[in-house]
Short mmCIF file of C-alpha atoms and ligand atoms in Angstrom, two decimals:
data_model
loop_
_atom_site.label_atom_id
_atom_site.label_comp_id
_atom_site.label_asym_id
_atom_site.label_seq_id
_atom_site.Cartn_x
_atom_site.Cartn_y
_atom_site.Cartn_z
CA MET A 240 48.91 23.96 89.27
CA THR A 241 51.09 25.57 91.97
CA PHE A 242 51.03 25.47 95.69
CA SER A 243 52.85 28.56 96.69
CA VAL A 244 52.90 31.28 99.27
CA ALA A 245 54.28 33.94 96.98
CA PHE A 246 52.27 34.12 93.75
CA ASN A 247 52.52 37.90 93.21
CA TRP A 248 55.42 37.28 90.87
CA LEU A 249 53.32 34.87 88.77
CA ILE A 250 50.70 37.49 88.31
CA ALA A 251 53.24 40.10 87.41
CA LEU A 252 54.90 37.84 84.82
CA PHE A 253 51.54 36.59 83.52
CA SER A 254 49.92 39.90 83.04
CA LEU A 255 52.49 40.72 80.52
CA VAL A 256 51.75 37.69 78.33
CA PRO A 257 48.98 39.14 76.28
CA PHE A 258 50.98 42.16 75.15
CA ILE A 259 52.68 40.59 72.28
CA ARG A 260 54.92 42.95 70.36
CA PHE A 261 56.53 42.23 67.05
CA GLY A 262 59.75 43.29 65.41
CA ASP A 263 63.39 42.56 65.88
CA ASP A 264 63.97 45.47 68.19
CA TRP A 265 61.66 44.20 70.91
CA LYS A 266 64.46 44.61 73.49
CA LYS A 267 64.49 48.35 72.81
CA SER A 268 60.85 48.63 73.64
CA LEU A 269 61.30 47.04 77.10
CA GLN A 270 60.43 49.16 79.98
CA LEU A 271 63.18 48.17 82.40
CA PRO A 272 62.93 48.92 86.06
CA PRO A 273 65.82 50.76 87.73
CA LYS A 274 68.89 48.52 88.27
CA ASP A 275 69.08 46.77 91.56
CA THR A 276 72.46 47.74 92.92
CA ARG A 277 72.25 45.96 96.28
CA VAL A 278 75.13 43.65 97.17
CA ARG A 279 74.41 40.07 96.24
CA THR A 280 75.65 36.97 97.91
CA SER A 281 77.12 33.94 96.14
CA ASP A 282 73.94 31.94 96.40
CA VAL A 283 72.50 34.19 93.73
CA THR A 284 75.66 35.12 91.88
CA SER A 285 77.70 31.98 91.40
CA THR A 286 76.02 31.01 88.09
CA LYS A 287 77.22 29.12 85.10
CA GLY A 288 76.69 32.28 83.00
CA ASN A 289 73.47 31.21 81.28
CA GLU A 290 71.18 33.85 79.78
CA PHE A 291 67.35 33.77 79.83
CA GLU A 292 67.46 33.88 76.01
CA ASP A 293 69.28 30.56 76.03
CA TYR A 294 66.11 28.74 77.01
CA CYS A 295 64.17 29.54 73.80
CA LEU A 296 61.30 31.05 75.81
CA LYS A 297 58.32 32.75 74.24
CA ARG A 298 59.04 36.34 73.33
CA GLU A 299 56.41 37.79 75.55
CA LEU A 300 57.61 35.69 78.48
CA LEU A 301 61.18 36.92 78.02
CA MET A 302 59.87 40.46 77.88
CA GLY A 303 58.01 39.88 81.16
CA ILE A 304 61.14 38.52 82.73
CA PHE A 305 63.31 41.39 81.70
CA GLU A 306 60.64 43.92 82.70
CA MET A 307 60.66 42.38 86.15
CA GLY A 308 64.30 43.46 86.24
CA TRP A 309 65.58 39.92 86.21
CA GLU A 310 68.71 40.06 84.05
CA LYS A 311 70.24 36.61 84.24
CA PRO A 312 69.03 33.31 85.77
CA SER A 313 70.05 32.70 89.33
CA PRO A 314 71.81 29.29 90.17
CA ILE A 315 68.53 27.56 91.05
CA GLN A 316 66.94 28.95 87.87
CA GLU A 317 69.89 27.70 85.76
CA GLU A 318 69.47 24.25 87.22
CA SER A 319 65.68 24.08 87.13
CA ILE A 320 64.50 25.81 83.95
CA PRO A 321 65.93 23.58 81.23
CA ILE A 322 65.06 20.34 83.21
CA ALA A 323 61.59 21.53 83.95
CA LEU A 324 61.11 22.47 80.24
CA SER A 325 62.10 18.90 79.29
CA GLY A 326 59.26 17.56 81.32
CA ARG A 327 61.18 15.71 83.92
CA ASP A 328 60.30 15.70 87.61
CA ILE A 329 62.46 17.81 89.91
CA LEU A 330 63.28 17.75 93.53
CA ALA A 331 65.27 20.86 94.44
CA ARG A 332 66.64 22.25 97.66
CA ALA A 333 67.38 25.95 97.83
CA LYS A 334 66.77 28.54 100.42
CA ASN A 335 64.42 31.48 100.21
CA GLY A 336 65.46 34.55 98.26
CA THR A 337 67.53 32.68 95.68
CA GLY A 338 65.00 32.78 92.89
CA LYS A 339 63.02 29.64 93.48
CA SER A 340 59.69 31.09 92.31
CA GLY A 341 61.22 32.06 89.00
CA ALA A 342 62.72 28.53 88.70
CA TYR A 343 59.27 27.04 88.39
CA LEU A 344 57.07 29.87 87.10
CA ILE A 345 59.12 30.46 84.04
CA PRO A 346 58.98 26.87 82.66
CA MET A 347 55.35 26.74 83.79
CA LEU A 348 54.38 29.87 81.88
CA GLU A 349 56.42 28.66 78.90
CA ARG A 350 54.34 25.53 78.73
CA ILE A 351 50.94 27.04 79.04
CA ASP A 352 48.89 27.13 75.88
CA LEU A 353 46.49 30.01 76.42
CA LYS A 354 44.32 28.72 73.63
CA LYS A 355 43.41 25.64 75.56
CA ASP A 356 40.59 26.45 77.83
CA TYR A 357 41.42 24.20 80.82
CA ILE A 358 43.77 23.92 83.76
CA GLN A 359 47.15 22.56 82.42
CA VAL A 360 47.62 25.09 83.32
CA HIS A 361 45.89 27.88 82.85
CA VAL A 362 47.22 28.14 86.33
CA VAL A 363 45.59 27.36 89.67
CA ILE A 364 47.23 28.41 92.88
CA ALA A 365 45.73 26.84 95.81
CA THR A 366 46.07 25.39 99.25
CA PRO A 367 45.79 21.56 99.25
CA GLY A 368 42.52 21.33 101.11
CA ARG A 369 40.70 23.87 98.99
CA ILE A 370 41.74 22.48 95.64
CA LEU A 371 40.92 18.96 96.64
CA ASP A 372 37.50 20.16 97.64
CA LEU A 373 36.96 21.81 94.27
CA ILE A 374 38.27 18.79 92.45
CA LYS A 375 35.94 16.47 94.25
CA LYS A 376 33.00 18.76 93.57
CA GLY A 377 33.90 18.63 89.85
CA VAL A 378 34.49 22.32 89.74
CA ALA A 379 38.29 22.08 89.11
CA LYS A 380 39.02 19.62 86.38
CA VAL A 381 42.65 18.64 86.67
CA ASP A 382 42.87 15.45 84.45
CA ARG A 383 44.77 17.45 81.87
CA VAL A 384 47.21 19.15 84.25
CA GLN A 385 50.65 18.65 82.96
CA MET A 386 52.64 20.22 85.77
CA MET A 387 52.24 20.36 89.56
CA VAL A 388 54.52 22.45 91.62
CA MET A 389 54.89 22.30 95.41
CA ASP A 390 56.80 25.13 96.91
CA GLU A 391 57.87 24.63 100.52
CA ALA A 392 57.37 20.97 99.97
CA ASP A 393 58.55 20.17 103.49
CA LYS A 394 55.36 21.81 104.78
CA LEU A 395 53.07 20.39 102.12
CA LEU A 396 54.33 16.89 102.67
CA SER A 397 54.22 16.97 106.44
CA GLN A 398 51.79 14.60 108.17
CA ASP A 399 49.01 17.20 108.10
CA PHE A 400 48.96 17.47 104.30
CA VAL A 401 50.57 14.47 102.63
CA VAL A 402 47.34 12.49 102.40
CA LEU A 403 45.61 15.40 100.64
CA ILE A 404 48.54 15.88 98.26
CA GLU A 405 48.50 12.11 97.39
CA ASP A 406 44.74 12.39 96.81
CA ILE A 407 45.21 15.35 94.53
CA ILE A 408 47.96 13.61 92.53
CA SER A 409 45.58 10.67 91.96
CA PHE A 410 43.28 13.02 89.98
CA LEU A 411 46.01 14.31 87.71
CA GLY A 412 46.40 13.12 84.16
CA LYS A 413 48.96 10.68 82.88
CA GLY A 414 52.43 12.11 82.13
CA ARG A 415 52.09 14.93 84.64
CA GLN A 416 55.25 16.44 85.90
CA ILE A 417 55.94 17.22 89.58
CA LEU A 418 58.30 19.89 90.79
CA LEU A 419 59.19 19.99 94.43
CA TYR A 420 61.00 22.89 96.00
CA SER A 421 62.09 22.79 99.70
CA ALA A 422 64.61 24.47 101.90
CA THR A 423 64.89 21.47 104.11
CA PHE A 424 64.82 17.78 103.34
CA PRO A 425 63.02 15.97 106.20
CA ILE A 426 62.15 12.26 106.12
CA SER A 427 58.65 13.13 104.75
CA VAL A 428 60.15 14.59 101.62
CA GLN A 429 62.66 11.77 101.27
CA LYS A 430 59.82 9.24 101.51
CA PHE A 431 57.93 11.02 98.77
CA MET A 432 60.95 11.21 96.63
CA VAL A 433 61.30 7.47 96.46
CA SER A 434 57.55 6.92 96.19
CA SER A 435 55.88 6.07 92.90
CA HIS A 436 54.57 9.67 92.57
CA LEU A 437 57.96 10.86 91.14
CA HIS A 438 59.64 9.34 88.12
CA LYS A 439 63.38 9.53 88.50
CA PRO A 440 63.35 13.01 89.72
CA TYR A 441 66.26 15.28 88.81
CA GLU A 442 67.78 16.39 92.07
CA ILE A 443 69.18 19.83 92.67
CA ASN A 444 70.85 20.79 95.95
CA LEU A 445 71.98 24.27 96.46
CA MET A 446 71.77 24.31 100.22
CA GLU A 447 74.73 24.84 102.38
CA GLU A 448 74.91 21.58 104.31
CA LEU A 449 74.67 21.55 108.09
CA THR A 450 77.49 19.69 109.75
CA LEU A 451 78.27 18.29 113.21
CA LYS A 452 81.95 18.72 112.64
CA GLY A 453 83.56 20.64 115.46
CA ILE A 454 80.58 20.01 117.80
CA THR A 455 81.28 17.78 120.75
CA GLN A 456 78.14 15.96 121.71
CA TYR A 457 77.33 14.46 125.12
CA TYR A 458 74.22 13.03 126.74
CA ALA A 459 73.33 12.87 130.50
CA TYR A 460 70.83 10.31 131.76
CA VAL A 461 68.16 11.93 133.90
CA THR A 462 64.59 11.57 135.00
CA GLU A 463 62.14 14.17 134.05
CA ARG A 464 62.21 15.71 137.59
CA GLN A 465 66.02 15.92 137.51
CA LYS A 466 66.23 18.01 134.36
CA VAL A 467 66.12 21.43 135.90
CA HIS A 468 68.61 20.51 138.51
CA CYS A 469 70.95 19.08 135.88
CA LEU A 470 70.61 22.30 133.82
CA ASN A 471 71.52 24.24 136.92
CA THR A 472 74.62 22.14 137.31
CA LEU A 473 75.59 22.69 133.59
CA PHE A 474 75.13 26.43 134.03
CA SER A 475 77.49 26.46 137.02
CA ARG A 476 80.15 24.20 135.52
CA LEU A 477 80.30 25.16 131.89
CA GLN A 478 81.84 28.22 130.45
CA ILE A 479 78.92 29.32 128.47
CA ASN A 480 79.27 32.37 126.22
CA GLN A 481 75.74 32.08 124.88
CA SER A 482 73.47 29.12 124.96
CA ILE A 483 70.36 27.92 123.30
CA ILE A 484 68.10 25.51 125.15
CA PHE A 485 65.48 23.49 123.29
CA CYS A 486 62.17 22.24 124.71
CA ASN A 487 59.43 20.30 122.88
CA SER A 488 56.47 22.53 123.46
CA THR A 489 55.34 26.09 123.95
CA GLN A 490 54.30 25.50 127.57
CA ARG A 491 57.56 23.81 128.49
CA VAL A 492 59.50 26.78 127.04
CA GLU A 493 57.62 29.16 129.12
CA LEU A 494 57.92 27.09 132.28
CA LEU A 495 61.62 26.48 131.85
CA ALA A 496 62.32 30.14 131.11
CA LYS A 497 60.58 30.96 134.44
CA LYS A 498 62.65 28.35 136.30
CA ILE A 499 65.91 29.57 134.84
CA THR A 500 65.16 33.07 135.83
CA GLN A 501 64.36 31.85 139.39
CA LEU A 502 67.74 30.12 139.43
CA GLY A 503 69.18 33.48 138.88
CA TYR A 504 70.27 33.31 135.27
CA SER A 505 69.03 35.74 132.57
CA CYS A 506 67.16 34.20 129.66
CA PHE A 507 64.97 35.09 126.68
CA TYR A 508 62.55 32.71 125.21
CA ILE A 509 60.71 32.31 121.88
CA HIS A 510 58.26 29.81 120.62
CA ALA A 511 55.93 29.19 117.74
CA LYS A 512 52.80 30.75 119.36
CA MET A 513 54.46 34.15 119.66
CA MET A 514 53.88 36.73 116.90
CA GLN A 515 56.52 36.43 114.26
CA GLU A 516 57.44 40.15 114.59
CA TYR A 517 58.02 39.81 118.35
CA ARG A 518 59.97 36.52 117.88
CA ASN A 519 62.23 38.34 115.37
CA ARG A 520 62.89 41.09 117.77
CA VAL A 521 63.75 38.68 120.69
CA PHE A 522 66.04 36.76 118.41
CA HIS A 523 67.65 39.88 117.10
CA ASP A 524 68.38 41.06 120.69
CA PHE A 525 69.78 37.61 121.56
CA ARG A 526 71.93 37.65 118.52
CA ASN A 527 73.22 41.08 119.60
CA GLY A 528 74.29 39.58 122.95
CA LEU A 529 71.60 41.26 125.18
CA CYS A 530 71.04 38.02 126.97
CA ARG A 531 73.12 34.91 127.57
CA ASN A 532 70.50 32.19 127.28
CA LEU A 533 67.63 31.55 124.88
CA VAL A 534 64.97 28.91 125.47
CA CYS A 535 62.99 27.91 122.47
CA THR A 536 60.97 25.36 120.41
CA ASP A 537 62.26 24.30 117.02
CA LEU A 538 62.17 27.48 115.08
CA PHE A 539 65.36 27.39 113.09
CA THR A 540 65.25 25.45 109.95
CA ARG A 541 68.76 26.03 108.88
CA GLY A 542 70.84 25.71 112.02
CA ILE A 543 71.81 28.43 114.32
CA ASP A 544 74.42 30.59 112.81
CA ILE A 545 75.30 32.67 115.87
CA GLN A 546 79.07 32.53 116.52
CA ALA A 547 78.70 33.47 120.15
CA VAL A 548 76.52 30.50 120.95
CA ASN A 549 79.04 27.82 122.13
CA VAL A 550 76.61 25.53 124.02
CA VAL A 551 73.33 24.06 122.82
CA ILE A 552 71.27 21.95 125.24
CA ASN A 553 68.45 19.65 124.29
CA PHE A 554 66.38 19.94 127.45
CA ASP A 555 63.93 17.77 125.68
CA PHE A 556 65.52 15.37 123.17
CA PRO A 557 64.21 15.56 119.65
CA LYS A 558 62.40 12.69 118.00
CA ASN A 559 64.14 12.70 114.63
CA ALA A 560 67.49 13.24 113.17
CA GLU A 561 66.51 16.17 110.96
CA THR A 562 65.38 18.18 113.97
CA TYR A 563 68.59 17.17 115.87
CA LEU A 564 70.77 18.36 113.03
CA HIS A 565 68.95 21.65 112.73
CA ARG A 566 69.31 22.35 116.43
CA ILE A 567 72.94 21.33 116.83
CA GLY A 568 74.53 21.53 113.38
CA ARG A 569 76.27 24.59 111.91
CA SER A 570 76.96 25.49 108.43
CA GLY A 571 80.44 24.42 107.55
CA ARG A 572 81.83 27.79 106.60
CA PHE A 573 82.07 28.94 110.17
CA GLY A 574 84.39 26.13 111.17
CA HIS A 575 83.17 26.59 114.64
CA LEU A 576 83.61 24.73 117.94
CA GLY A 577 80.75 24.01 120.24
CA LEU A 578 79.25 21.71 122.78
CA ALA A 579 75.87 19.98 122.56
CA ILE A 580 74.33 18.43 125.64
CA ASN A 581 71.36 16.13 125.51
CA LEU A 582 69.23 15.35 128.60
CA ILE A 583 68.05 11.82 128.02
CA THR A 584 65.25 10.19 129.85
CA SER A 585 64.51 6.43 129.53
CA GLU A 586 61.91 7.27 126.88
CA ASP A 587 64.59 8.92 124.74
CA ARG A 588 67.00 5.94 124.68
CA PHE A 589 65.90 4.52 121.41
CA ASN A 590 65.76 7.85 119.76
CA LEU A 591 69.28 8.66 120.93
CA LYS A 592 70.55 5.45 119.23
CA SER A 593 68.60 5.95 116.06
CA ILE A 594 69.68 9.56 115.68
CA GLU A 595 73.34 8.61 116.20
CA ASP A 596 72.95 5.99 113.56
CA GLN A 597 71.19 8.13 111.07
CA LEU A 598 73.63 11.01 111.36
CA VAL A 599 76.56 8.68 111.69
CA THR A 600 77.77 10.57 114.76
CA ASP A 601 78.88 9.82 118.21
CA ILE A 602 77.07 11.12 121.29
CA LYS A 603 79.04 10.29 124.36
CA PRO A 604 78.15 10.12 128.04
CA ILE A 605 79.03 13.37 129.71
CA PRO A 606 82.36 13.25 131.51
CA GLY A 607 82.96 14.72 134.98
CA SER A 608 84.79 17.70 133.50
CA ILE A 609 84.83 18.96 129.98
CA ASP A 610 87.92 20.17 128.27
CA LYS A 611 87.43 23.90 127.65
CA SER A 612 89.45 23.80 124.41
CA LEU A 613 86.53 21.84 122.90
CA TYR A 614 84.13 24.71 123.03
CA VAL A 615 85.58 27.83 124.52
CA ALA A 616 87.30 30.22 122.14
CA LEU A 617 90.89 31.05 123.15
CA PRO A 618 91.51 34.56 124.41
CA GLY A 619 92.77 36.56 121.55
CA ASP A 620 90.61 34.66 119.07
CA ARG A 621 87.83 37.03 119.61
CA PRO A 622 87.23 39.84 122.17
CA VAL A 623 85.32 38.77 125.31
CA HIS A 624 83.41 41.55 126.91
CA GLN A 625 83.88 41.11 130.62
CA GLU A 626 81.44 43.58 131.81
CA THR A 627 78.59 42.26 129.75
CA TRP A 628 79.37 38.70 130.44
CA ARG A 629 79.86 38.58 134.15
CA ARG A 630 77.76 35.82 135.60
CA PRO A 631 74.57 37.01 137.34
C1 NAG B 801 60.54 30.98 103.16
O1 NAG B 801 59.57 31.89 102.94
C2 NAG B 801 58.23 31.49 103.29
C3 NAG B 801 57.23 32.55 102.79
O2 NAG B 801 57.77 33.80 102.64
C4 NAG B 801 58.14 31.30 104.80
O3 NAG B 801 56.85 30.91 105.18
C5 NAG B 801 59.15 30.20 105.16
O4 NAG B 801 59.17 29.96 106.50
C6 NAG B 801 60.56 30.55 104.65
N1 NAG B 801 61.42 29.45 104.81
C7 NAG B 801 62.61 29.55 105.39
C8 NAG B 801 63.31 28.24 105.49
O5 NAG B 801 63.09 30.55 105.72
C1 NAG B 802 57.75 16.69 125.76
O1 NAG B 802 58.52 16.10 126.78
C2 NAG B 802 57.84 15.67 127.92
C3 NAG B 802 58.91 15.21 128.87
O2 NAG B 802 59.74 14.36 128.35
C4 NAG B 802 56.83 14.64 127.54
O3 NAG B 802 56.08 14.24 128.76
C5 NAG B 802 55.93 15.13 126.49
O4 NAG B 802 55.04 14.10 126.08
C6 NAG B 802 56.73 15.66 125.31
N1 NAG B 802 55.77 16.33 124.41
C7 NAG B 802 55.87 16.22 123.12
C8 NAG B 802 54.88 17.00 122.31
O5 NAG B 802 56.66 15.39 122.58
C1 NAG B 803 80.49 35.96 123.49
O1 NAG B 803 79.27 36.67 123.16
C2 NAG B 803 79.43 38.03 122.85
C3 NAG B 803 78.02 38.59 122.62
O2 NAG B 803 77.33 37.92 121.69
C4 NAG B 803 80.29 38.21 121.63
O3 NAG B 803 80.40 39.55 121.37
C5 NAG B 803 81.57 37.57 121.88
O4 NAG B 803 82.43 37.64 120.79
C6 NAG B 803 81.39 36.11 122.35
N1 NAG B 803 82.66 35.59 122.71
C7 NAG B 803 83.14 34.47 122.17
C8 NAG B 803 84.47 34.00 122.62
O5 NAG B 803 82.51 33.85 121.28
#
């Protein structure tokens, strides 16, 4: 049973299963697609050197894999496939585009017995609400399911779904195996990991960790009404190359963007209610330096990797550490300096303390003047385009 967004690969792999071919020269009969010659990054190339043949997979499955053009397992596949085949629960962190789907589909297909006429899988791909409905109506019988996969587990275990997921698990047979794949690792996933649903899960972590190293973090105590004024002061005092300003809702993003424009600063804004395509375009333009400030809700799940952004402002302070880290943190490889400023109202006090504790970091009161060497790149480090970056 799989919960997944991308199941076209499953169908492609699966459709090849019935075409069993015999003989030793099965490899010669493969119809391989043209070689993919695109440049690959280390998250798909830094492998241990395993081969798909090392996993003793069914011949027809191997053929399907090769005919998909997959030559060697990617790192996440090398980590997952043997463990998943052994029946152990898995909790894996890896980003999109690194071969996650193959990491669970291959062991899943290997373990299917087509002669058994029930879900073990045969495979069901479903959204949680729908499958639960079918289970409760007695249409989907899942008591002999041996493997359940949750792709994008962070979404499936969020408050909206976790109750449904727990309900579904309660219908599965004994000895079922659960595989969780997630790009992020919020508290909801951590809670699930230590719950009784998983049995000593094997943990895989191929994510580049976000770090707060090099980021100087300050807070300023304000009332709600003082926030815009405070932001204005920051704009006039700081040497901002590019900034990202976070709000906690779509409406507040739109309102603040309007205020910032009225103050005479240029800004773009994006939030979750905008069309993805449009969001991407705005973000792309921002990344290319077309505008100095970006106001947004939490849209980045992996930190902001834009070198030119040297100031991040939490106009609304986040409620949990995971969100804070995603807003402020950078992936270590950039070794990048920056400033994070948090506007804190009396309601945020406890969150401030708890986030500091959880992330083992120090958020200091904002001083009267901030040393530029903490967040402004030195001249000569990188070109600064004066014309483009003159203050409005
Ligand atoms: C991964 O891909 C899925 C589906 O293509 C998408 O919904 C999700 O937001 C992506 N996650 C990340 C962290 O990029
Ligand atoms: C967002 O922040 C405002 C001001 O602090 C607060 O009144 C509101 O309840 C918050 N909304 C959410 C969804 O947290
Ligand atoms: C400032 O931003 C511009 C535009 O994104 C970029 O080209 C430039 O390198 C940045 N300067 C610094 C010092 O980061």
